[in-house]
Amino acid sequence: MFDWLNYFLPLLEATKTTLFLAVISLVMGLLLAFLFTILESWRCKPIAWLTSTIVTIIRSLPEILVVIAIYNGIPFLLIFLADNVLAGGLDLSIPLGFTEFNLHLEITNFDISPILCGIIALSLLYAAYASQTLRGAFKAIPVGQKQAAEILGLSKSRTLLHIIMPQIWRHALPGLGNQWLVLLKDTALVSLITVNDIMMQTRSIIANTHNPFTWYLIAAAIYLIISLISQRLLQILETKALYFETTSTVAKK
Amino acid sequence: MSDKFFYYLSVLAKGLPVTLSLSFAGIITACLIAIILSVSLTTTKKWYITKPIKTYVVLFTGTPLLVQLFIIYYGPSQFTFISEHLPTLWNIISQPWFCAYVALTLNSAAYTTQIFAGAIKAVPQGQWQACIALGMNKRQSLKVILPYALKRALSTYSNEIIFVVKGTALTSTITLMDIMGYNQYLYGTYYEFSIFVLTGCIYLLINGLLSIMMRLVEKRALAFENLEH
């Protein structure tokens, strides 16, 4: 008999890491996705093309390649920056009239934490997929609504906040929810860049106990539970988002 | 520089057969399984048929492909009686290619079942009624409606095909030398970032060609809709 609790507690700790990674990547990814969407519909065509090319490239690369390439590529980027942009350190002095601020920028450490690489990779992946959903949601809003709001005398910020945003939220929520589930499953990849998530912890437990089938099944069960809970939460969110529409149709009848 | 480029390319190209064979075998088998499952899911209301299929879909869409791959590849080694008493079965399930194939197929079949079942459900009720009015039984009407539904699902399904190709890159974690496997081998030897760029270009090329192909197929399959225009 082996001590179950000794293995379960680290696994719970690792589950926390996975959830932390997924949630942070979700937030960063959503912000990036908005940025991508805005850039893609920019009037300046080169920027729009560049953004949509980047999104297309990220979407067609295997996730594992993105994660590992970012993990291995960031040191190269730092070395490049240290050699060319910040060669010998960058001295900045900001005169403030009565005194001077002296800043010294230099890259001395070429290591980067794997968890940060994981967040960068996962949020890029999420943003690439989510920006397409958001673009569709933006397009689904009729132009007439903006004009109607203008005629009604609503300011631009109020139009955006009270008329456009709720509709985007409603249109995009199912798609964004699906991509959240994909993101959750993609977090398993960060075990390949030495982040101690559920998969990594499971593998180290298996190295001790020699029963891979049982422990991988337990890992699968944890992922399943998290994704089932998120699906339920998403359902609740969706019914809440649709509340306005359902009540208005009832009122019409 | 260019010598290196061609050397890297020649090494990475060695992984191409594994990636392509896995993708095509996985896609075709998954598609066949998905058609059977989605048809049986939408045409019967018997709980002992629909419940297992739904459970299968939830299990395989709710867990990461990496976990499924590891369960299938590392899992059976725990049961010593397989290696002792069933040597032929053991020979088959200890092959990484076969394990990757099974994992990819089962994973993709679950997603594809969702897509196809949704498409069959989305067929307008009038079409079923028209088939009944013509005196067709369920099987005959399926023969008419299924192609229509599958054509409608093509645009979503082409995404799924790209996902299978991307999924094959995970098989490098179970010692299979596909493009990603050779990429890891090359990077481990030479430490050059350009190897990743090159690998990315190969995947881009494969996926780009596949999506162009799927778009052509879609255009031809849905040609009946554009006749009037």
PDB file of N, CA and C in Angstrom, chain A residues 56-65 68-70 72-74 76 129 181-182 184-186 188-189 191-192 199 203 210-217 219-221 223-224 227-228 231, chain B residues 58-67 70-72 74-79 111 159 162-163 165-167 169-170 172-173 180 183-184 187 191-193 196 199-201 203-204 207-208:
ATOM      1  N   THR A  56      -2.871  34.303 -38.395  1.00  0.00           N
ATOM      2  CA  THR A  56      -2.964  33.091 -39.218  1.00  0.00           C
ATOM      3  C   THR A  56      -1.801  32.146 -38.916  1.00  0.00           C
ATOM      4  N   ILE A  57      -0.605  32.707 -38.771  1.00  0.00           N
ATOM      5  CA  ILE A  57       0.567  31.856 -38.510  1.00  0.00           C
ATOM      6  C   ILE A  57       0.410  31.144 -37.176  1.00  0.00           C
ATOM      7  N   ILE A  58       0.023  31.889 -36.141  1.00  0.00           N
ATOM      8  CA  ILE A  58      -0.122  31.255 -34.820  1.00  0.00           C
ATOM      9  C   ILE A  58      -1.186  30.170 -34.870  1.00  0.00           C
ATOM     10  N   ARG A  59      -2.276  30.440 -35.604  1.00  0.00           N
ATOM     11  CA  ARG A  59      -3.365  29.466 -35.639  1.00  0.00           C
ATOM     12  C   ARG A  59      -2.989  28.194 -36.364  1.00  0.00           C
ATOM     13  N   SER A  60      -2.044  28.280 -37.317  1.00  0.00           N
ATOM     14  CA  SER A  60      -1.751  27.051 -38.054  1.00  0.00           C
ATOM     15  C   SER A  60      -0.486  26.347 -37.557  1.00  0.00           C
ATOM     16  N   LEU A  61       0.167  26.878 -36.534  1.00  0.00           N
ATOM     17  CA  LEU A  61       1.302  26.151 -35.963  1.00  0.00           C
ATOM     18  C   LEU A  61       0.810  25.216 -34.864  1.00  0.00           C
ATOM     19  N   PRO A  62       1.459  24.055 -34.701  1.00  0.00           N
ATOM     20  CA  PRO A  62       1.095  23.181 -33.583  1.00  0.00           C
ATOM     21  C   PRO A  62       1.378  23.886 -32.261  1.00  0.00           C
ATOM     22  N   GLU A  63       0.484  23.677 -31.277  1.00  0.00           N
ATOM     23  CA  GLU A  63       0.621  24.369 -29.996  1.00  0.00           C
ATOM     24  C   GLU A  63       1.954  24.043 -29.321  1.00  0.00           C
ATOM     25  N   ILE A  64       2.346  22.781 -29.444  1.00  0.00           N
ATOM     26  CA  ILE A  64       3.581  22.339 -28.787  1.00  0.00           C
ATOM     27  C   ILE A  64       4.776  23.086 -29.368  1.00  0.00           C
ATOM     28  N   LEU A  65       4.740  23.356 -30.679  1.00  0.00           N
ATOM     29  CA  LEU A  65       5.835  24.093 -31.325  1.00  0.00           C
ATOM     30  C   LEU A  65       5.892  25.517 -30.799  1.00  0.00           C
ATOM     31  N   ILE A  68       7.266  25.447 -27.109  1.00  0.00           N
ATOM     32  CA  ILE A  68       8.689  25.133 -26.995  1.00  0.00           C
ATOM     33  C   ILE A  68       9.544  26.193 -27.679  1.00  0.00           C
ATOM     34  N   ALA A  69       9.060  26.727 -28.819  1.00  0.00           N
ATOM     35  CA  ALA A  69       9.835  27.749 -29.519  1.00  0.00           C
ATOM     36  C   ALA A  69       9.948  29.009 -28.677  1.00  0.00           C
ATOM     37  N   ILE A  70       8.879  29.389 -27.973  1.00  0.00           N
ATOM     38  CA  ILE A  70       8.948  30.586 -27.137  1.00  0.00           C
ATOM     39  C   ILE A  70       9.880  30.349 -25.948  1.00  0.00           C
ATOM     40  N   ASN A  72      12.437  28.336 -25.793  1.00  0.00           N
ATOM     41  CA  ASN A  72      13.826  28.309 -26.221  1.00  0.00           C
ATOM     42  C   ASN A  72      14.252  29.584 -26.926  1.00  0.00           C
ATOM     43  N   GLY A  73      13.285  30.334 -27.434  1.00  0.00           N
ATOM     44  CA  GLY A  73      13.634  31.493 -28.241  1.00  0.00           C
ATOM     45  C   GLY A  73      13.886  32.755 -27.432  1.00  0.00           C
ATOM     46  N   ILE A  74      13.254  32.876 -26.247  1.00  0.00           N
ATOM     47  CA  ILE A  74      13.381  34.112 -25.480  1.00  0.00           C
ATOM     48  C   ILE A  74      14.830  34.410 -25.063  1.00  0.00           C
ATOM     49  N   PHE A  76      17.447  33.785 -26.799  1.00  0.00           N
ATOM     50  CA  PHE A  76      18.065  34.352 -28.007  1.00  0.00           C
ATOM     51  C   PHE A  76      17.697  35.825 -28.152  1.00  0.00           C
ATOM     52  N   TYR A 129      -6.944  32.739 -31.450  1.00  0.00           N
ATOM     53  CA  TYR A 129      -8.253  32.140 -31.731  1.00  0.00           C
ATOM     54  C   TYR A 129      -9.386  33.095 -31.366  1.00  0.00           C
ATOM     55  N   LEU A 181     -11.971  26.378 -22.930  1.00  0.00           N
ATOM     56  CA  LEU A 181     -11.804  24.941 -22.708  1.00  0.00           C
ATOM     57  C   LEU A 181     -10.563  24.430 -23.436  1.00  0.00           C
ATOM     58  N   VAL A 182     -10.340  24.959 -24.671  1.00  0.00           N
ATOM     59  CA  VAL A 182      -9.142  24.564 -25.416  1.00  0.00           C
ATOM     60  C   VAL A 182      -7.889  25.009 -24.673  1.00  0.00           C
ATOM     61  N   LEU A 184      -7.548  25.509 -21.502  1.00  0.00           N
ATOM     62  CA  LEU A 184      -7.385  24.686 -20.310  1.00  0.00           C
ATOM     63  C   LEU A 184      -6.638  23.392 -20.656  1.00  0.00           C
ATOM     64  N   LYS A 185      -6.995  22.804 -21.801  1.00  0.00           N
ATOM     65  CA  LYS A 185      -6.342  21.555 -22.189  1.00  0.00           C
ATOM     66  C   LYS A 185      -4.929  21.805 -22.702  1.00  0.00           C
ATOM     67  N   ASP A 186      -4.731  22.974 -23.311  1.00  0.00           N
ATOM     68  CA  ASP A 186      -3.383  23.283 -23.804  1.00  0.00           C
ATOM     69  C   ASP A 186      -2.390  23.517 -22.666  1.00  0.00           C
ATOM     70  N   ALA A 188      -1.674  21.631 -20.495  1.00  0.00           N
ATOM     71  CA  ALA A 188      -0.924  20.392 -20.272  1.00  0.00           C
ATOM     72  C   ALA A 188       0.439  20.444 -20.954  1.00  0.00           C
ATOM     73  N   LEU A 189       0.570  21.290 -21.979  1.00  0.00           N
ATOM     74  CA  LEU A 189       1.823  21.362 -22.735  1.00  0.00           C
ATOM     75  C   LEU A 189       2.948  21.998 -21.941  1.00  0.00           C
ATOM     76  N   SER A 191       3.968  21.308 -19.224  1.00  0.00           N
ATOM     77  CA  SER A 191       4.781  20.316 -18.512  1.00  0.00           C
ATOM     78  C   SER A 191       6.045  20.003 -19.305  1.00  0.00           C
ATOM     79  N   LEU A 192       6.017  20.265 -20.613  1.00  0.00           N
ATOM     80  CA  LEU A 192       7.189  19.982 -21.461  1.00  0.00           C
ATOM     81  C   LEU A 192       8.268  21.044 -21.285  1.00  0.00           C
ATOM     82  N   MET A 199       0.327  17.596 -15.235  1.00  0.00           N
ATOM     83  CA  MET A 199       1.011  16.535 -15.996  1.00  0.00           C
ATOM     84  C   MET A 199       2.388  16.225 -15.435  1.00  0.00           C
ATOM     85  N   ARG A 203       3.651  12.802 -13.709  1.00  0.00           N
ATOM     86  CA  ARG A 203       4.785  12.009 -14.189  1.00  0.00           C
ATOM     87  C   ARG A 203       5.759  11.701 -13.064  1.00  0.00           C
ATOM     88  N   HIS A 210       5.134   3.610 -10.200  1.00  0.00           N
ATOM     89  CA  HIS A 210       5.130   2.637 -11.301  1.00  0.00           C
ATOM     90  C   HIS A 210       3.756   2.152 -11.694  1.00  0.00           C
ATOM     91  N   ASN A 211       2.709   2.964 -11.511  1.00  0.00           N
ATOM     92  CA  ASN A 211       1.458   2.578 -12.175  1.00  0.00           C
ATOM     93  C   ASN A 211       0.887   3.731 -12.992  1.00  0.00           C
ATOM     94  N   PRO A 212       1.389   3.839 -14.227  1.00  0.00           N
ATOM     95  CA  PRO A 212       1.004   4.977 -15.071  1.00  0.00           C
ATOM     96  C   PRO A 212      -0.485   5.040 -15.357  1.00  0.00           C
ATOM     97  N   PHE A 213      -1.103   3.874 -15.589  1.00  0.00           N
ATOM     98  CA  PHE A 213      -2.509   3.878 -16.013  1.00  0.00           C
ATOM     99  C   PHE A 213      -3.369   4.594 -14.989  1.00  0.00           C
ATOM    100  N   THR A 214      -3.237   4.192 -13.712  1.00  0.00           N
ATOM    101  CA  THR A 214      -4.048   4.777 -12.644  1.00  0.00           C
ATOM    102  C   THR A 214      -3.836   6.283 -12.560  1.00  0.00           C
ATOM    103  N   TRP A 215      -2.567   6.699 -12.533  1.00  0.00           N
ATOM    104  CA  TRP A 215      -2.304   8.113 -12.263  1.00  0.00           C
ATOM    105  C   TRP A 215      -2.633   8.994 -13.447  1.00  0.00           C
ATOM    106  N   TYR A 216      -2.416   8.498 -14.665  1.00  0.00           N
ATOM    107  CA  TYR A 216      -2.843   9.307 -15.809  1.00  0.00           C
ATOM    108  C   TYR A 216      -4.362   9.426 -15.851  1.00  0.00           C
ATOM    109  N   LEU A 217      -5.048   8.343 -15.433  1.00  0.00           N
ATOM    110  CA  LEU A 217      -6.511   8.425 -15.359  1.00  0.00           C
ATOM    111  C   LEU A 217      -6.939   9.471 -14.341  1.00  0.00           C
ATOM    112  N   ALA A 219      -5.204  12.095 -13.471  1.00  0.00           N
ATOM    113  CA  ALA A 219      -4.929  13.401 -14.083  1.00  0.00           C
ATOM    114  C   ALA A 219      -6.047  13.773 -15.050  1.00  0.00           C
ATOM    115  N   ALA A 220      -6.452  12.785 -15.869  1.00  0.00           N
ATOM    116  CA  ALA A 220      -7.535  13.029 -16.828  1.00  0.00           C
ATOM    117  C   ALA A 220      -8.805  13.435 -16.097  1.00  0.00           C
ATOM    118  N   ALA A 221      -9.067  12.753 -14.939  1.00  0.00           N
ATOM    119  CA  ALA A 221     -10.274  13.063 -14.173  1.00  0.00           C
ATOM    120  C   ALA A 221     -10.239  14.495 -13.662  1.00  0.00           C
ATOM    121  N   TYR A 223      -8.669  17.079 -15.024  1.00  0.00           N
ATOM    122  CA  TYR A 223      -8.954  17.967 -16.155  1.00  0.00           C
ATOM    123  C   TYR A 223     -10.442  17.940 -16.495  1.00  0.00           C
ATOM    124  N   LEU A 224     -11.010  16.732 -16.450  1.00  0.00           N
ATOM    125  CA  LEU A 224     -12.421  16.582 -16.806  1.00  0.00           C
ATOM    126  C   LEU A 224     -13.306  17.361 -15.838  1.00  0.00           C
ATOM    127  N   SER A 227     -13.051  21.032 -16.508  1.00  0.00           N
ATOM    128  CA  SER A 227     -13.732  21.497 -17.721  1.00  0.00           C
ATOM    129  C   SER A 227     -15.240  21.339 -17.604  1.00  0.00           C
ATOM    130  N   LEU A 228     -15.721  20.334 -16.854  1.00  0.00           N
ATOM    131  CA  LEU A 228     -17.171  20.220 -16.663  1.00  0.00           C
ATOM    132  C   LEU A 228     -17.704  21.381 -15.825  1.00  0.00           C
ATOM    133  N   GLN A 231     -17.828  24.358 -17.964  1.00  0.00           N
ATOM    134  CA  GLN A 231     -18.955  24.322 -18.902  1.00  0.00           C
ATOM    135  C   GLN A 231     -20.240  24.755 -18.225  1.00  0.00           C
TER     136      GLN A 231
ATOM    137  N   VAL B  58     -17.855  13.402 -24.129  1.00  0.00           N
ATOM    138  CA  VAL B  58     -17.474  14.263 -23.003  1.00  0.00           C
ATOM    139  C   VAL B  58     -16.082  13.903 -22.494  1.00  0.00           C
ATOM    140  N   LEU B  59     -15.816  12.579 -22.380  1.00  0.00           N
ATOM    141  CA  LEU B  59     -14.512  12.146 -21.867  1.00  0.00           C
ATOM    142  C   LEU B  59     -13.381  12.622 -22.761  1.00  0.00           C
ATOM    143  N   PHE B  60     -13.546  12.490 -24.069  1.00  0.00           N
ATOM    144  CA  PHE B  60     -12.423  12.780 -24.957  1.00  0.00           C
ATOM    145  C   PHE B  60     -12.313  14.246 -25.329  1.00  0.00           C
ATOM    146  N   THR B  61     -13.411  15.012 -25.202  1.00  0.00           N
ATOM    147  CA  THR B  61     -13.275  16.439 -25.466  1.00  0.00           C
ATOM    148  C   THR B  61     -12.928  17.198 -24.188  1.00  0.00           C
ATOM    149  N   GLY B  62     -13.096  16.552 -23.035  1.00  0.00           N
ATOM    150  CA  GLY B  62     -12.848  17.245 -21.773  1.00  0.00           C
ATOM    151  C   GLY B  62     -11.449  17.075 -21.224  1.00  0.00           C
ATOM    152  N   THR B  63     -10.644  16.178 -21.838  1.00  0.00           N
ATOM    153  CA  THR B  63      -9.295  15.958 -21.330  1.00  0.00           C
ATOM    154  C   THR B  63      -8.272  16.296 -22.414  1.00  0.00           C
ATOM    155  N   PRO B  64      -7.077  16.713 -22.000  1.00  0.00           N
ATOM    156  CA  PRO B  64      -6.065  17.063 -22.999  1.00  0.00           C
ATOM    157  C   PRO B  64      -5.628  15.845 -23.821  1.00  0.00           C
ATOM    158  N   LEU B  65      -5.287  16.098 -25.084  1.00  0.00           N
ATOM    159  CA  LEU B  65      -4.809  15.025 -25.962  1.00  0.00           C
ATOM    160  C   LEU B  65      -3.536  14.404 -25.400  1.00  0.00           C
ATOM    161  N   LEU B  66      -2.721  15.235 -24.745  1.00  0.00           N
ATOM    162  CA  LEU B  66      -1.467  14.735 -24.174  1.00  0.00           C
ATOM    163  C   LEU B  66      -1.737  13.644 -23.137  1.00  0.00           C
ATOM    164  N   VAL B  67      -2.771  13.848 -22.305  1.00  0.00           N
ATOM    165  CA  VAL B  67      -3.115  12.860 -21.286  1.00  0.00           C
ATOM    166  C   VAL B  67      -3.573  11.568 -21.959  1.00  0.00           C
ATOM    167  N   PHE B  70      -0.644   9.693 -23.337  1.00  0.00           N
ATOM    168  CA  PHE B  70       0.159   9.053 -22.304  1.00  0.00           C
ATOM    169  C   PHE B  70      -0.557   7.845 -21.720  1.00  0.00           C
ATOM    170  N   ILE B  71      -1.886   7.952 -21.550  1.00  0.00           N
ATOM    171  CA  ILE B  71      -2.635   6.811 -21.010  1.00  0.00           C
ATOM    172  C   ILE B  71      -2.488   5.622 -21.946  1.00  0.00           C
ATOM    173  N   ILE B  72      -2.650   5.872 -23.254  1.00  0.00           N
ATOM    174  CA  ILE B  72      -2.627   4.761 -24.203  1.00  0.00           C
ATOM    175  C   ILE B  72      -1.217   4.198 -24.375  1.00  0.00           C
ATOM    176  N   TYR B  74       1.696   4.737 -22.172  1.00  0.00           N
ATOM    177  CA  TYR B  74       2.344   4.260 -20.954  1.00  0.00           C
ATOM    178  C   TYR B  74       1.428   3.392 -20.104  1.00  0.00           C
ATOM    179  N   GLY B  75       0.114   3.525 -20.310  1.00  0.00           N
ATOM    180  CA  GLY B  75      -0.843   2.851 -19.451  1.00  0.00           C
ATOM    181  C   GLY B  75      -0.723   1.337 -19.398  1.00  0.00           C
ATOM    182  N   PRO B  76      -0.792   0.630 -20.546  1.00  0.00           N
ATOM    183  CA  PRO B  76      -0.842  -0.832 -20.512  1.00  0.00           C
ATOM    184  C   PRO B  76       0.379  -1.480 -19.876  1.00  0.00           C
ATOM    185  N   SER B  77       1.497  -0.754 -19.790  1.00  0.00           N
ATOM    186  CA  SER B  77       2.708  -1.380 -19.223  1.00  0.00           C
ATOM    187  C   SER B  77       2.518  -1.731 -17.752  1.00  0.00           C
ATOM    188  N   GLN B  78       1.481  -1.122 -17.144  1.00  0.00           N
ATOM    189  CA  GLN B  78       1.219  -1.403 -15.736  1.00  0.00           C
ATOM    190  C   GLN B  78       0.690  -2.823 -15.537  1.00  0.00           C
ATOM    191  N   PHE B  79      -0.008  -3.334 -16.555  1.00  0.00           N
ATOM    192  CA  PHE B  79      -0.627  -4.652 -16.424  1.00  0.00           C
ATOM    193  C   PHE B  79       0.305  -5.696 -17.017  1.00  0.00           C
ATOM    194  N   TYR B 111     -14.564  14.908 -31.340  1.00  0.00           N
ATOM    195  CA  TYR B 111     -14.882  16.259 -31.814  1.00  0.00           C
ATOM    196  C   TYR B 111     -15.727  16.211 -33.080  1.00  0.00           C
ATOM    197  N   ASN B 159     -11.570  22.845 -40.107  1.00  0.00           N
ATOM    198  CA  ASN B 159     -10.820  23.243 -38.915  1.00  0.00           C
ATOM    199  C   ASN B 159     -10.335  22.033 -38.149  1.00  0.00           C
ATOM    200  N   ILE B 162      -7.275  20.437 -39.607  1.00  0.00           N
ATOM    201  CA  ILE B 162      -6.054  21.166 -39.243  1.00  0.00           C
ATOM    202  C   ILE B 162      -5.646  20.802 -37.815  1.00  0.00           C
ATOM    203  N   PHE B 163      -6.656  20.642 -36.923  1.00  0.00           N
ATOM    204  CA  PHE B 163      -6.350  20.290 -35.535  1.00  0.00           C
ATOM    205  C   PHE B 163      -5.671  18.927 -35.443  1.00  0.00           C
ATOM    206  N   VAL B 165      -3.733  17.554 -37.752  1.00  0.00           N
ATOM    207  CA  VAL B 165      -2.351  17.716 -38.210  1.00  0.00           C
ATOM    208  C   VAL B 165      -1.512  18.354 -37.114  1.00  0.00           C
ATOM    209  N   LYS B 166      -2.086  19.353 -36.429  1.00  0.00           N
ATOM    210  CA  LYS B 166      -1.344  19.996 -35.346  1.00  0.00           C
ATOM    211  C   LYS B 166      -1.162  19.028 -34.179  1.00  0.00           C
ATOM    212  N   GLY B 167      -2.170  18.177 -33.976  1.00  0.00           N
ATOM    213  CA  GLY B 167      -2.089  17.208 -32.882  1.00  0.00           C
ATOM    214  C   GLY B 167      -0.972  16.204 -33.070  1.00  0.00           C
ATOM    215  N   ALA B 169       1.913  16.685 -33.825  1.00  0.00           N
ATOM    216  CA  ALA B 169       3.176  17.195 -33.279  1.00  0.00           C
ATOM    217  C   ALA B 169       3.397  16.722 -31.849  1.00  0.00           C
ATOM    218  N   LEU B 170       2.302  16.382 -31.157  1.00  0.00           N
ATOM    219  CA  LEU B 170       2.430  15.908 -29.776  1.00  0.00           C
ATOM    220  C   LEU B 170       3.078  14.536 -29.699  1.00  0.00           C
ATOM    221  N   SER B 172       5.719  13.510 -30.711  1.00  0.00           N
ATOM    222  CA  SER B 172       7.154  13.513 -30.429  1.00  0.00           C
ATOM    223  C   SER B 172       7.409  13.230 -28.949  1.00  0.00           C
ATOM    224  N   THR B 173       6.375  13.444 -28.096  1.00  0.00           N
ATOM    225  CA  THR B 173       6.560  13.173 -26.668  1.00  0.00           C
ATOM    226  C   THR B 173       6.517  11.691 -26.342  1.00  0.00           C
ATOM    227  N   MET B 180       8.249  17.354 -35.551  1.00  0.00           N
ATOM    228  CA  MET B 180       8.573  17.950 -34.254  1.00  0.00           C
ATOM    229  C   MET B 180       9.679  17.162 -33.554  1.00  0.00           C
ATOM    230  N   ASN B 183      12.811  18.108 -35.061  1.00  0.00           N
ATOM    231  CA  ASN B 183      13.088  19.480 -34.646  1.00  0.00           C
ATOM    232  C   ASN B 183      13.770  19.488 -33.282  1.00  0.00           C
ATOM    233  N   GLN B 184      13.259  18.668 -32.362  1.00  0.00           N
ATOM    234  CA  GLN B 184      13.842  18.608 -31.028  1.00  0.00           C
ATOM    235  C   GLN B 184      15.267  18.050 -31.072  1.00  0.00           C
ATOM    236  N   TYR B 187      17.498  20.780 -32.570  1.00  0.00           N
ATOM    237  CA  TYR B 187      17.720  21.878 -31.632  1.00  0.00           C
ATOM    238  C   TYR B 187      18.649  21.445 -30.512  1.00  0.00           C
ATOM    239  N   TYR B 191      21.377  24.107 -31.205  1.00  0.00           N
ATOM    240  CA  TYR B 191      20.955  25.304 -30.462  1.00  0.00           C
ATOM    241  C   TYR B 191      20.772  26.513 -31.367  1.00  0.00           C
ATOM    242  N   GLU B 192      20.017  26.369 -32.418  1.00  0.00           N
ATOM    243  CA  GLU B 192      19.778  27.528 -33.269  1.00  0.00           C
ATOM    244  C   GLU B 192      18.285  27.764 -33.391  1.00  0.00           C
ATOM    245  N   PHE B 193      17.889  29.022 -33.235  1.00  0.00           N
ATOM    246  CA  PHE B 193      16.463  29.303 -33.247  1.00  0.00           C
ATOM    247  C   PHE B 193      15.858  29.116 -34.640  1.00  0.00           C
ATOM    248  N   PHE B 196      13.502  26.257 -35.324  1.00  0.00           N
ATOM    249  CA  PHE B 196      12.082  26.395 -34.996  1.00  0.00           C
ATOM    250  C   PHE B 196      11.340  27.107 -36.120  1.00  0.00           C
ATOM    251  N   THR B 199      10.837  24.645 -38.929  1.00  0.00           N
ATOM    252  CA  THR B 199       9.776  23.688 -38.599  1.00  0.00           C
ATOM    253  C   THR B 199       8.406  24.334 -38.734  1.00  0.00           C
ATOM    254  N   GLY B 200       8.314  25.571 -38.214  1.00  0.00           N
ATOM    255  CA  GLY B 200       7.055  26.297 -38.320  1.00  0.00           C
ATOM    256  C   GLY B 200       6.635  26.463 -39.763  1.00  0.00           C
ATOM    257  N   CYS B 201       7.632  26.766 -40.645  1.00  0.00           N
ATOM    258  CA  CYS B 201       7.315  26.963 -42.066  1.00  0.00           C
ATOM    259  C   CYS B 201       6.761  25.671 -42.675  1.00  0.00           C
ATOM    260  N   TYR B 203       5.114  23.259 -41.126  1.00  0.00           N
ATOM    261  CA  TYR B 203       3.731  23.069 -40.670  1.00  0.00           C
ATOM    262  C   TYR B 203       2.787  24.047 -41.355  1.00  0.00           C
ATOM    263  N   LEU B 204       3.266  25.302 -41.530  1.00  0.00           N
ATOM    264  CA  LEU B 204       2.446  26.302 -42.215  1.00  0.00           C
ATOM    265  C   LEU B 204       2.104  25.841 -43.621  1.00  0.00           C
ATOM    266  N   ASN B 207      -0.434  22.928 -43.499  1.00  0.00           N
ATOM    267  CA  ASN B 207      -1.777  23.395 -43.140  1.00  0.00           C
ATOM    268  C   ASN B 207      -2.362  24.323 -44.187  1.00  0.00           C
ATOM    269  N   GLY B 208      -1.488  25.145 -44.801  1.00  0.00           N
ATOM    270  CA  GLY B 208      -1.964  26.040 -45.847  1.00  0.00           C
ATOM    271  C   GLY B 208      -2.504  25.245 -47.023  1.00  0.00           C
TER     272      GLY B 208
END
